[in-house]
Amino acid sequence: MSEFLVPPASKRDIKRLALTIRKKFGLEHNALFPVVEMIEVVLPVFDPQFNFEIVEDCECGLDEANYDPRHNLMRIRQSVYDGAYNCNGRDRFTLAHELGHYFMHRDVDLALSRIIDRRSVPAYCNSEWQANTFASALLMPDHIIKDMRPDQIAKICGTSLSAAEIAYKQKKK
Ligand SMILES: [Zn+2]
């Protein structure tokens, strides 16, 4: 996935945004965040301009999923959609990552801001870092994973063990 220069957001800002979104949709206490329903049912009502498309795996050129802010369009590969629907942690994270682009980068003109040299751009201004941070915060918020071990986080929040281990290390003590 291409990386873009976007307005800065700290990990704290992003955690706060993810929590605000959970609250807005009445999902503050859902340990298993309903990421597929969010894209398929909730967002199209909340934002009638929002579109999503399930794309056959054989149509080349698409990442696992992507979000195009110009057309307010999320495209998801069939296998990723199926995986997320069946609670595959990696695929759920992919969709949560695209939700991060939707909520944070909808209004950013990405065409103007492709990152050529990652070393020259701080992580907190990098679209992919922000979307990954958002995905982690949305699926594994501190108030839910507070007393959990990584294996419990993965199982209860529906993430991969490696994503759960990162969230575990970074949670507020
Ligand atoms: Zn991305």
Coordinates of C-alpha atoms and ligand atoms in Angstrom, one line a residue:
M1 CA 0.0 0.0 0.0
S2 CA 1.3 3.5 -0.9
E3 CA 2.2 5.7 2.0
F4 CA 1.0 9.3 2.1
L5 CA 1.9 12.4 4.0
V6 CA -1.1 13.3 6.1
P7 CA -1.8 15.8 8.9
P8 CA -0.1 14.7 12.1
A9 CA -1.9 12.6 14.7
S10 CA -0.4 11.1 17.8
K11 CA -1.1 7.6 19.1
R12 CA -3.2 9.3 21.9
D13 CA -5.2 11.4 19.4
I14 CA -5.9 8.2 17.4
K15 CA -6.9 6.2 20.4
R16 CA -9.3 9.0 21.4
L17 CA -10.8 9.1 17.9
A18 CA -11.4 5.3 17.9
L19 CA -13.1 5.5 21.2
T20 CA -15.3 8.4 20.1
I21 CA -16.4 6.3 17.1
R22 CA -17.2 3.3 19.3
K23 CA -19.3 5.6 21.5
K24 CA -21.0 7.3 18.7
F25 CA -22.3 4.0 17.3
G26 CA -23.1 2.5 20.7
L27 CA -20.2 0.0 20.5
E28 CA -18.1 1.2 23.4
H29 CA -18.3 -2.1 25.3
N30 CA -18.4 -4.6 22.4
A31 CA -15.2 -6.7 22.9
L32 CA -15.6 -8.1 19.4
F33 CA -15.9 -5.0 17.3
P34 CA -18.4 -5.7 14.4
V35 CA -16.1 -4.5 11.6
V36 CA -18.0 -6.1 8.7
E37 CA -21.3 -4.8 9.9
M38 CA -19.8 -1.3 10.3
I39 CA -18.8 -1.2 6.6
E40 CA -21.8 -3.0 5.3
V41 CA -24.7 -1.7 7.4
V42 CA -23.7 1.2 9.6
L43 CA -21.5 3.4 7.4
P44 CA -23.9 3.5 4.4
V45 CA -26.6 4.8 6.7
F46 CA -24.3 7.3 8.5
D47 CA -22.8 8.5 5.2
P48 CA -25.0 8.0 2.2
Q49 CA -22.1 9.0 -0.1
F50 CA -20.0 6.1 1.2
N51 CA -19.6 3.1 -1.1
F52 CA -18.0 -0.3 -0.8
E53 CA -17.3 -3.0 -3.3
I54 CA -16.3 -6.6 -3.0
V55 CA -13.8 -7.5 -5.7
E56 CA -13.1 -10.9 -7.0
D57 CA -9.6 -12.1 -6.0
C58 CA -8.6 -12.7 -9.6
E59 CA -9.0 -9.0 -10.5
C60 CA -5.3 -8.1 -10.2
G61 CA -4.0 -4.8 -9.0
L62 CA -5.9 -4.6 -5.8
D63 CA -4.3 -4.8 -2.4
E64 CA -6.2 -6.8 0.2
A65 CA -8.4 -3.8 0.4
N66 CA -8.2 0.0 -0.1
Y67 CA -10.0 3.2 0.4
D68 CA -10.2 5.9 -2.3
P69 CA -11.1 9.2 -0.7
R70 CA -11.9 10.9 -4.1
H71 CA -14.8 8.5 -4.7
N72 CA -15.5 7.7 -1.0
L73 CA -15.1 4.1 -2.0
M74 CA -13.8 1.1 -0.1
R75 CA -12.8 -1.9 -2.2
I76 CA -12.3 -5.2 -0.5
R77 CA -11.1 -8.5 -1.9
Q78 CA -13.5 -11.3 -1.7
S79 CA -11.2 -13.5 0.4
V80 CA -10.5 -10.7 2.9
Y81 CA -14.3 -10.0 3.2
D82 CA -15.0 -13.7 3.7
G83 CA -12.1 -14.0 6.2
A84 CA -13.3 -11.0 8.2
Y85 CA -16.9 -12.3 8.1
N86 CA -15.6 -15.6 9.6
C87 CA -13.6 -13.7 12.3
N88 CA -10.1 -14.1 10.8
G89 CA -8.0 -11.7 12.9
R90 CA -5.8 -10.6 10.1
D91 CA -8.7 -9.8 7.8
R92 CA -10.6 -8.0 10.5
F93 CA -7.5 -5.9 11.1
T94 CA -7.3 -5.1 7.3
L95 CA -10.9 -3.8 7.3
A96 CA -10.3 -1.8 10.5
H97 CA -7.2 -0.3 8.8
E98 CA -9.4 0.9 5.9
L99 CA -11.9 2.3 8.4
G100 CA -9.0 4.3 9.7
H101 CA -8.4 5.8 6.3
Y102 CA -12.1 6.5 6.0
F103 CA -12.3 8.3 9.3
M104 CA -9.0 10.1 9.2
H105 CA -8.1 10.6 5.5
R106 CA -11.4 11.2 3.8
D107 CA -10.6 14.8 3.1
V108 CA -6.9 14.5 2.4
D109 CA -5.8 15.1 -1.1
L110 CA -3.6 12.0 -1.4
A111 CA -2.6 12.6 -5.0
L112 CA -0.4 15.5 -3.8
S113 CA 1.3 13.8 -0.9
R114 CA 2.8 10.4 -1.8
I115 CA 5.8 9.7 0.4
I116 CA 8.9 9.2 -1.7
D117 CA 11.4 8.7 1.2
R118 CA 9.9 7.3 4.4
R119 CA 13.0 8.4 6.4
S120 CA 12.2 12.0 5.8
V121 CA 8.6 11.7 7.2
P122 CA 7.8 11.1 10.9
A123 CA 5.6 8.1 11.6
Y124 CA 2.8 10.2 13.0
C125 CA 2.4 12.0 9.6
N126 CA 2.4 8.7 7.6
S127 CA -1.0 7.5 6.4
E128 CA -0.2 3.8 6.9
W129 CA 1.1 4.2 10.4
Q130 CA -2.0 6.2 11.3
A131 CA -4.4 3.6 9.8
N132 CA -2.6 0.7 11.6
T133 CA -2.7 2.6 14.9
F134 CA -6.4 3.3 14.4
A135 CA -7.1 -0.4 13.6
S136 CA -5.4 -1.5 16.8
A137 CA -7.2 1.1 18.9
L138 CA -10.6 0.3 17.4
L139 CA -10.3 -3.5 17.7
M140 CA -8.4 -3.6 21.0
P141 CA -9.2 -0.4 23.1
D142 CA -7.4 -0.1 26.4
H143 CA -10.5 -0.2 28.5
I144 CA -11.4 -3.6 27.0
I145 CA -8.0 -5.3 27.0
K146 CA -7.1 -3.9 30.4
D147 CA -6.8 -7.2 32.3
M148 CA -6.2 -9.5 29.4
R149 CA -3.2 -11.5 28.3
P150 CA -2.3 -11.4 24.6
D151 CA -3.9 -14.8 23.8
Q152 CA -7.1 -13.6 25.5
I153 CA -7.0 -10.4 23.6
A154 CA -6.6 -12.2 20.3
K155 CA -9.5 -14.6 21.1
I156 CA -11.9 -12.1 22.6
C157 CA -11.2 -9.1 20.3
G158 CA -10.8 -11.2 17.2
T159 CA -7.3 -10.3 16.2
S160 CA -4.1 -12.1 15.3
L161 CA -1.8 -13.0 18.2
S162 CA 0.9 -10.8 16.8
A163 CA -1.4 -7.7 16.7
A164 CA -2.6 -8.6 20.2
E165 CA 0.9 -8.8 21.5
I166 CA 1.7 -5.3 20.2
A167 CA -1.5 -3.9 21.7
Y168 CA -0.7 -5.6 25.0
K169 CA 2.8 -4.0 25.1
Q170 CA 1.4 -0.6 24.3
K171 CA -1.7 -0.5 26.5
K172 CA -2.0 2.0 29.3
K173 CA -0.8 0.4 32.5
Ligands
ZN1 ZN -3.6 1.7 4.2

